[in-house]
């Protein structure tokens, strides 16, 4: 989103005698000439004032945040705040909205995320963020160890920003992450997963994987330890999200139940992992039983694990030429078979149909009604 689209918010706040600045990621991204996903504004105005001045919703009143939804933008406007007494390594117990802009940036995570910018693009830097942005460094604001103890998500956020920006993590910050890596077990899995998914979209994910291992943070990520170590020593290209998780879980031997994946993803990883563990060469039957997506995923992972060559285009072609993609493609229906026998419908029928599909896919039978029915007749007479 373009910063200018939110300029009216800063202007209106100022006309009403409040201070207001762009802050955080959007300032960082603007200086790096990168596209920002969202815009944050920080202001001396209290949530009540913001709600009065704009079409807006109280999206996080507890934290002083109001979301302005006006002129086709959604912008989070947060009152300057100080925080104290963090509970369970996650969120502050006390939010103090009587703070200055300087105090507000000091509660933020990394120096490159602690820059303020006014509507004329002047920068206000109380944390040394400009230099770190120039030097491409991720550095905790304040005393790293304290900042990670306040909020353990910051451990993973450091890795995410590395993956997104390709910056180095500053030495003391890195050391603190290493010493406090076990803090992430205090986080609910949803938040870890969310951060991992962001990390996996970064152009520099391989750098982040190296840091995850270097700090032992990878040992706190259920089922990912062996995978991350394998990637660091064997792979030098970025992985798709599904490939990453399937590869890790294959080396781990199963999909850990702790990860809060959607059912679609969980099933995908489980099925692909089964193919990988069986070192299965993708055949017509595999494609019929698992579909194209899972088969391709399994092949990719087996390729990275040096089990099989990469055969994506061959697999796609095989899929396109598949005689039978679903049971309805079989030229014989259950009702055709029932006409040949006095037997009542039952599981035998389903099994027989499955067998026919299998034989057609393995080219032992043609998908031809007569040929299939004569096979069925023989089979029924045997018993
Ligand atoms: P992204 O490009 O992913 O949006 P961002 O830096 O904008 O990165 P957000 O999660 O959108 O990150 O948060 C906006 C700003 O809020 C950050 O730049 C930082 O200043 C502050 N912030 C967010 N999360 C934390 C946290 N856990 N601890 C301290 N400050 C944080
Ligand atoms: Mg942001």
Coordinates of C-alpha atoms and ligand atoms in Angstrom, one line a residue:
X1 CA 0.0 0.0 0.0
X2 CA 1.3 3.4 -0.9
X3 CA 2.1 5.7 2.0
X4 CA 0.5 8.7 0.4
X5 CA -2.9 7.0 0.6
X6 CA -2.7 7.3 4.4
X7 CA -1.3 10.9 4.4
X8 CA -4.7 12.4 5.1
X9 CA -4.7 10.6 8.5
X10 CA -1.6 12.3 9.6
X11 CA -2.8 15.6 8.3
X12 CA -6.2 15.4 10.0
X13 CA -4.6 14.4 13.3
X14 CA -2.2 17.3 13.1
X15 CA -5.0 19.8 12.2
X16 CA -6.5 18.7 15.5
X17 CA -3.2 19.4 17.4
X18 CA -2.0 15.9 17.7
X19 CA 1.3 14.5 16.7
X20 CA 1.3 11.7 14.1
X21 CA 3.9 9.7 12.2
X22 CA 4.3 6.8 10.0
X23 CA 6.1 4.1 12.0
X24 CA 7.6 0.6 11.8
X25 CA 7.7 -1.6 8.8
X26 CA 6.2 0.9 6.3
X27 CA 9.0 3.4 7.0
X28 CA 11.6 0.7 6.7
X29 CA 10.1 -0.6 3.5
X30 CA 9.8 2.9 2.1
X31 CA 13.5 3.6 2.7
X32 CA 14.4 0.3 1.2
X33 CA 12.1 1.1 -1.8
X34 CA 10.1 -2.0 -1.2
X35 CA 6.4 -2.5 -1.3
X36 CA 4.7 -2.5 2.2
X37 CA 1.9 -4.9 3.1
X38 CA 0.5 -2.5 5.7
X39 CA 0.8 1.0 7.0
X40 CA 1.1 1.9 10.7
X41 CA 0.7 5.3 12.2
X42 CA 1.6 6.3 15.7
X43 CA 0.1 9.3 17.4
X44 CA -0.3 11.3 20.5
X45 CA -4.0 11.2 20.1
X46 CA -5.9 8.8 22.3
X47 CA -8.0 6.0 20.8
X48 CA -11.2 7.9 21.7
X49 CA -9.9 10.9 19.6
X50 CA -9.0 8.7 16.7
X51 CA -12.4 7.1 16.8
X52 CA -14.1 10.6 16.8
X53 CA -12.0 11.9 13.9
X54 CA -12.2 9.0 11.5
X55 CA -14.4 6.3 10.1
X56 CA -12.8 3.6 12.2
X57 CA -13.2 0.6 14.4
X58 CA -11.6 -0.1 17.8
X59 CA -9.6 -3.1 16.7
X60 CA -7.2 -3.3 19.6
X61 CA -8.3 -0.8 22.2
X62 CA -6.4 -2.6 24.9
X63 CA -3.2 -1.8 23.1
X64 CA -4.3 1.6 22.0
X65 CA -5.0 0.6 18.4
X66 CA -7.8 1.8 16.2
X67 CA -8.2 0.8 12.6
X68 CA -9.1 3.7 10.3
X69 CA -11.2 2.5 7.3
X70 CA -11.7 5.5 5.1
X71 CA -10.8 6.5 1.5
X72 CA -10.3 2.9 0.6
X73 CA -7.5 2.3 3.1
X74 CA -7.2 0.3 6.3
X75 CA -4.6 1.8 8.5
X76 CA -3.7 0.9 12.1
X77 CA -3.4 4.0 14.2
X78 CA -1.9 3.4 17.6
X79 CA -1.5 5.8 20.5
X80 CA 2.1 6.3 21.7
X81 CA 2.6 3.8 24.4
X82 CA 4.9 2.3 27.0
X83 CA 4.7 -1.3 28.2
X84 CA 5.5 -2.9 31.5
X85 CA 5.4 -6.2 33.3
X86 CA 5.2 -8.7 30.5
X87 CA 3.2 -11.8 31.4
X88 CA 4.1 -15.3 30.2
X89 CA 6.7 -14.1 27.7
X90 CA 3.9 -12.9 25.4
X91 CA 2.1 -9.8 26.1
X92 CA 2.5 -6.8 28.5
X93 CA 0.3 -6.7 31.5
X94 CA 0.3 -3.0 31.6
X95 CA -0.1 -0.5 28.7
X96 CA 0.5 3.1 29.5
X97 CA -0.8 5.5 26.9
X98 CA 0.9 8.5 28.5
X99 CA 4.0 8.2 26.4
X100 CA 6.2 10.2 24.1
X101 CA 7.1 9.2 20.5
X102 CA 10.6 8.4 21.7
X103 CA 9.2 6.0 24.3
X104 CA 6.9 4.5 21.8
X105 CA 9.7 3.5 19.4
X106 CA 11.8 2.1 22.2
X107 CA 9.2 -0.5 23.0
X108 CA 9.4 -1.8 19.4
X109 CA 11.5 -4.9 18.4
X110 CA 14.3 -4.0 16.1
X111 CA 16.1 -0.8 15.3
X112 CA 15.1 -1.0 11.6
X113 CA 11.4 -1.2 12.8
X114 CA 11.8 1.8 15.1
X115 CA 11.9 4.7 12.7
X116 CA 9.4 7.5 12.5
X117 CA 8.6 9.5 9.4
X118 CA 6.4 12.5 9.0
X119 CA 4.1 13.3 6.0
X120 CA 7.0 15.2 4.3
X121 CA 9.2 12.1 4.5
X122 CA 11.5 13.5 7.2
X123 CA 12.9 10.7 9.4
X124 CA 13.1 10.7 13.2
X125 CA 15.5 8.1 14.5
X126 CA 15.8 7.5 18.3
X127 CA 17.2 4.0 18.0
X128 CA 20.0 4.1 15.5
X129 CA 17.7 2.5 12.9
X130 CA 19.1 4.5 9.9
X131 CA 22.6 3.2 10.3
X132 CA 21.5 -0.4 10.8
X133 CA 19.3 -0.1 7.7
X134 CA 22.3 1.2 5.8
X135 CA 24.5 -1.6 7.1
X136 CA 21.8 -4.2 6.7
X137 CA 21.7 -5.2 10.3
X138 CA 18.9 -6.6 12.4
X139 CA 19.5 -5.4 16.0
X140 CA 17.2 -5.5 19.0
X141 CA 16.3 -2.2 20.5
X142 CA 17.7 -1.9 24.0
X143 CA 19.1 -4.9 25.8
X144 CA 18.4 -8.0 23.6
X145 CA 18.0 -10.5 26.4
X146 CA 15.3 -8.3 28.1
X147 CA 13.5 -7.7 24.8
X148 CA 13.3 -11.5 24.0
X149 CA 12.2 -12.2 27.6
X150 CA 9.4 -9.7 27.3
X151 CA 8.0 -11.2 24.1
X152 CA 9.3 -14.6 22.8
X153 CA 7.8 -14.0 19.3
X154 CA 10.6 -11.6 18.7
X155 CA 13.0 -14.5 18.5
X156 CA 11.2 -15.7 15.4
X157 CA 10.6 -12.3 14.1
X158 CA 14.3 -11.7 13.8
X159 CA 14.5 -14.8 11.6
X160 CA 11.6 -13.6 9.6
X161 CA 13.1 -10.2 8.9
X162 CA 16.3 -11.9 7.9
X163 CA 14.4 -14.1 5.4
X164 CA 12.6 -11.1 4.1
X165 CA 15.5 -8.6 3.8
X166 CA 18.7 -10.7 3.7
X167 CA 20.2 -8.7 6.6
X168 CA 22.7 -10.0 9.1
X169 CA 21.5 -10.4 12.7
X170 CA 23.8 -8.4 15.0
X171 CA 26.1 -10.3 17.2
X172 CA 24.6 -9.5 20.6
X173 CA 21.1 -10.0 19.3
X174 CA 22.1 -13.4 17.9
X175 CA 23.8 -14.4 21.1
X176 CA 20.7 -13.5 23.1
X177 CA 18.5 -15.5 20.7
X178 CA 20.8 -18.5 21.2
X179 CA 20.8 -18.2 25.0
X180 CA 17.0 -17.8 25.2
X181 CA 15.8 -20.0 22.3
X182 CA 13.8 -22.1 24.7
X183 CA 11.5 -19.2 25.4
X184 CA 9.5 -20.0 22.2
X185 CA 7.9 -22.9 23.9
X186 CA 5.7 -20.3 25.7
X187 CA 4.1 -19.3 22.5
X188 CA 1.0 -20.9 21.1
X189 CA 1.6 -22.9 18.0
X190 CA -0.6 -20.6 15.9
X191 CA 1.8 -17.8 16.4
X192 CA 4.9 -19.9 15.6
X193 CA 3.2 -21.3 12.5
X194 CA 2.2 -17.8 11.4
X195 CA 5.7 -16.5 11.7
X196 CA 7.2 -19.6 10.0
X197 CA 4.8 -19.1 7.1
X198 CA 5.9 -15.5 6.7
X199 CA 9.6 -16.6 7.0
X200 CA 9.1 -19.2 4.2
X201 CA 7.9 -16.6 1.8
X202 CA 11.1 -14.6 2.1
X203 CA 13.7 -14.3 -0.7
X204 CA 16.5 -15.1 1.8
X205 CA 14.9 -18.1 3.6
X206 CA 18.2 -20.0 3.4
X207 CA 19.9 -17.4 5.5
X208 CA 17.2 -17.7 8.1
X209 CA 17.5 -21.5 8.2
X210 CA 21.2 -21.1 8.9
X211 CA 20.4 -18.7 11.8
X212 CA 17.7 -21.0 13.1
X213 CA 20.3 -23.7 13.4
X214 CA 23.1 -21.5 14.6
X215 CA 20.9 -20.3 17.5
X216 CA 19.4 -23.8 18.2
X217 CA 16.0 -22.2 17.7
X218 CA 15.3 -25.0 15.2
X219 CA 15.3 -27.5 18.1
X220 CA 12.3 -25.8 19.5
X221 CA 10.3 -26.2 16.3
X222 CA 8.5 -29.5 16.5
X223 CA 9.7 -31.9 13.8
X224 CA 11.7 -29.4 11.9
X225 CA 15.1 -29.9 13.4
X226 CA 16.5 -32.6 11.1
X227 CA 14.9 -31.0 8.1
X228 CA 16.5 -27.6 8.7
X229 CA 19.9 -29.2 9.3
X230 CA 19.5 -31.2 6.1
X231 CA 18.6 -28.1 4.1
X232 CA 21.5 -26.2 5.5
X233 CA 24.0 -28.8 4.5
X234 CA 22.5 -30.1 1.2
X235 CA 20.2 -27.5 -0.5
X236 CA 21.0 -24.1 -1.9
X237 CA 17.7 -23.0 -3.4
X238 CA 14.6 -21.6 -1.9
X239 CA 11.9 -24.1 -1.1
X240 CA 8.1 -23.8 -1.4
X241 CA 6.3 -23.9 1.9
X242 CA 4.7 -27.3 1.2
X243 CA 8.1 -28.7 0.1
X244 CA 9.7 -27.4 3.2
X245 CA 7.2 -29.0 5.7
X246 CA 7.0 -32.3 3.8
X247 CA 10.8 -32.6 3.7
X248 CA 11.2 -31.8 7.3
X249 CA 8.4 -34.2 8.4
X250 CA 9.7 -36.9 6.2
X251 CA 13.0 -36.8 7.9
X252 CA 11.2 -36.6 11.2
X253 CA 9.1 -39.6 10.3
X254 CA 5.7 -38.1 10.9
X255 CA 3.6 -35.0 10.9
X256 CA 3.7 -33.8 14.5
X257 CA 0.2 -33.1 15.8
X258 CA 1.3 -29.9 17.6
X259 CA 1.3 -27.9 14.3
X260 CA -2.0 -26.1 13.8
X261 CA -2.2 -26.6 10.0
X262 CA -5.5 -26.6 8.2
X263 CA -6.9 -30.1 7.6
X264 CA -6.1 -29.6 3.9
X265 CA -2.5 -29.0 4.6
X266 CA -2.2 -31.7 7.3
X267 CA -3.6 -34.3 4.9
X268 CA -1.4 -33.1 2.1
X269 CA 1.7 -33.5 4.2
X270 CA 0.7 -36.8 5.6
X271 CA 0.0 -38.3 2.2
X272 CA 3.1 -36.9 0.5
X273 CA 5.2 -38.1 3.5
X274 CA 3.8 -41.6 3.0
X275 CA 4.9 -41.7 -0.6
X276 CA 8.3 -40.3 0.4
X277 CA 8.8 -42.9 3.2
X278 CA 7.9 -45.7 0.7
X279 CA 10.4 -44.1 -1.7
X280 CA 7.6 -44.5 -4.2
X281 CA 8.2 -43.9 -7.9
X282 CA 5.1 -41.9 -9.0
X283 CA 3.0 -44.1 -11.2
X284 CA -0.5 -43.9 -12.7
X285 CA -1.9 -45.5 -9.6
X286 CA -0.1 -43.1 -7.3
X287 CA -1.6 -40.2 -9.3
X288 CA -5.1 -41.8 -9.2
X289 CA -4.9 -42.3 -5.4
X290 CA -3.2 -39.1 -4.4
X291 CA -3.9 -36.6 -7.2
X292 CA -1.4 -34.5 -9.1
X293 CA -0.5 -32.0 -6.4
X294 CA 0.5 -34.5 -3.7
X295 CA 2.4 -36.6 -6.3
X296 CA 4.4 -33.7 -7.5
X297 CA 5.1 -32.6 -3.9
X298 CA 6.3 -36.1 -3.0
X299 CA 8.5 -36.2 -6.1
X300 CA 10.1 -32.9 -5.3
X301 CA 10.9 -33.9 -1.8
X302 CA 12.3 -37.3 -2.9
X303 CA 14.5 -35.3 -5.3
X304 CA 15.8 -33.1 -2.6
X305 CA 16.4 -36.2 -0.4
X306 CA 18.3 -37.8 -3.3
X307 CA 15.8 -40.7 -3.5
X308 CA 14.5 -40.1 -7.0
X309 CA 15.2 -37.8 -10.0
X310 CA 13.0 -34.7 -10.4
X311 CA 10.3 -35.7 -12.8
X312 CA 7.7 -33.0 -12.6
X313 CA 6.9 -32.6 -16.3
X314 CA 6.8 -36.4 -16.8
X315 CA 4.4 -36.7 -13.8
X316 CA 2.2 -33.9 -15.2
X317 CA 2.1 -35.6 -18.6
X318 CA 1.3 -38.9 -17.0
X319 CA -1.6 -37.2 -15.1
X320 CA -3.0 -35.6 -18.3
X321 CA -3.0 -39.0 -20.0
X322 CA -4.4 -40.8 -17.1
X323 CA -7.2 -43.2 -18.3
X324 CA -9.1 -42.8 -15.1
X325 CA -9.0 -39.8 -12.9
X326 CA -12.0 -40.8 -10.8
X327 CA -14.2 -43.8 -10.5
X328 CA -16.8 -42.2 -12.8
X329 CA -14.3 -42.5 -15.7
X330 CA -14.4 -46.3 -15.4
X331 CA -16.5 -47.7 -18.3
X332 CA -18.3 -50.2 -16.0
X333 CA -20.7 -49.1 -13.3
X334 CA -21.6 -50.9 -10.1
X335 CA -25.1 -51.4 -11.5
X336 CA -23.6 -53.2 -14.6
X337 CA -21.9 -55.6 -12.3
X338 CA -25.0 -56.2 -10.1
X339 CA -26.9 -57.4 -13.2
X340 CA -24.4 -60.3 -13.6
X341 CA -25.0 -61.8 -10.1
X342 CA -27.5 -62.5 -7.4
X343 CA -25.1 -61.2 -4.8
X344 CA -26.4 -58.2 -2.8
X345 CA -24.6 -54.9 -3.0
X346 CA -21.8 -54.7 -0.4
X347 CA -18.2 -53.9 0.2
X348 CA -17.2 -56.6 -2.3
X349 CA -18.6 -54.4 -5.1
X350 CA -16.5 -51.4 -4.1
X351 CA -13.4 -53.6 -3.9
X352 CA -14.1 -55.1 -7.3
X353 CA -14.5 -51.7 -8.8
X354 CA -11.2 -50.5 -7.2
X355 CA -9.5 -53.6 -8.6
X356 CA -10.8 -52.8 -12.1
X357 CA -9.5 -49.2 -11.8
X358 CA -6.1 -50.5 -10.7
X359 CA -5.9 -53.0 -13.5
X360 CA -6.8 -50.4 -16.1
X361 CA -4.2 -48.0 -14.7
X362 CA -1.6 -50.7 -14.7
X363 CA -2.6 -51.5 -18.2
X364 CA -3.6 -55.0 -17.4
X365 CA -7.1 -54.4 -18.7
X366 CA -8.5 -51.9 -21.2
X367 CA -11.1 -49.4 -20.1
X368 CA -13.6 -51.1 -22.3
X369 CA -17.0 -52.1 -21.1
X370 CA -17.0 -55.6 -22.8
X371 CA -13.4 -56.4 -21.7
X372 CA -14.1 -55.3 -18.1
X373 CA -17.4 -57.2 -17.9
X374 CA -15.8 -60.4 -19.1
X375 CA -13.1 -60.1 -16.5
X376 CA -15.9 -59.6 -13.9
X377 CA -17.8 -62.6 -15.1
X378 CA -14.8 -64.9 -14.8
X379 CA -14.0 -63.5 -11.4
X380 CA -17.6 -64.0 -10.1
X381 CA -17.7 -67.6 -11.5
X382 CA -14.4 -68.5 -9.6
X383 CA -16.1 -68.2 -6.3
Ligands
LIG1 P1 5.8 -6.7 7.9 O1 6.6 -6.3 6.6 O2 5.8 -8.1 8.1 O3 4.5 -6.0 8.0 P2 6.4 -5.0 10.1 O4 7.8 -4.5 10.6 O5 5.5 -4.0 9.5 O6 6.7 -6.1 9.0 P3 4.3 -5.7 11.8 O7 4.0 -7.0 12.4 O8 3.3 -5.2 10.7 O9 5.8 -5.8 11.3 O10 4.3 -4.7 13.0 C1 4.5 -3.3 12.8 C2 5.5 -2.7 13.7 O11 5.1 -2.9 15.1 C3 6.9 -3.3 13.6 O12 7.6 -2.7 12.6 C4 7.4 -3.0 15.0 O13 7.8 -1.6 15.1 C5 6.2 -3.2 15.9 N1 6.1 -4.6 16.4 C6 5.3 -5.6 15.8 N2 5.4 -6.7 16.5 C7 6.2 -6.4 17.6 C8 6.7 -7.2 18.7 N3 6.4 -8.5 18.8 N4 7.5 -6.6 19.5 C9 7.9 -5.3 19.4 N5 7.5 -4.5 18.4 C10 6.7 -5.1 17.5
LIG2 MG1 3.7 -4.3 8.8

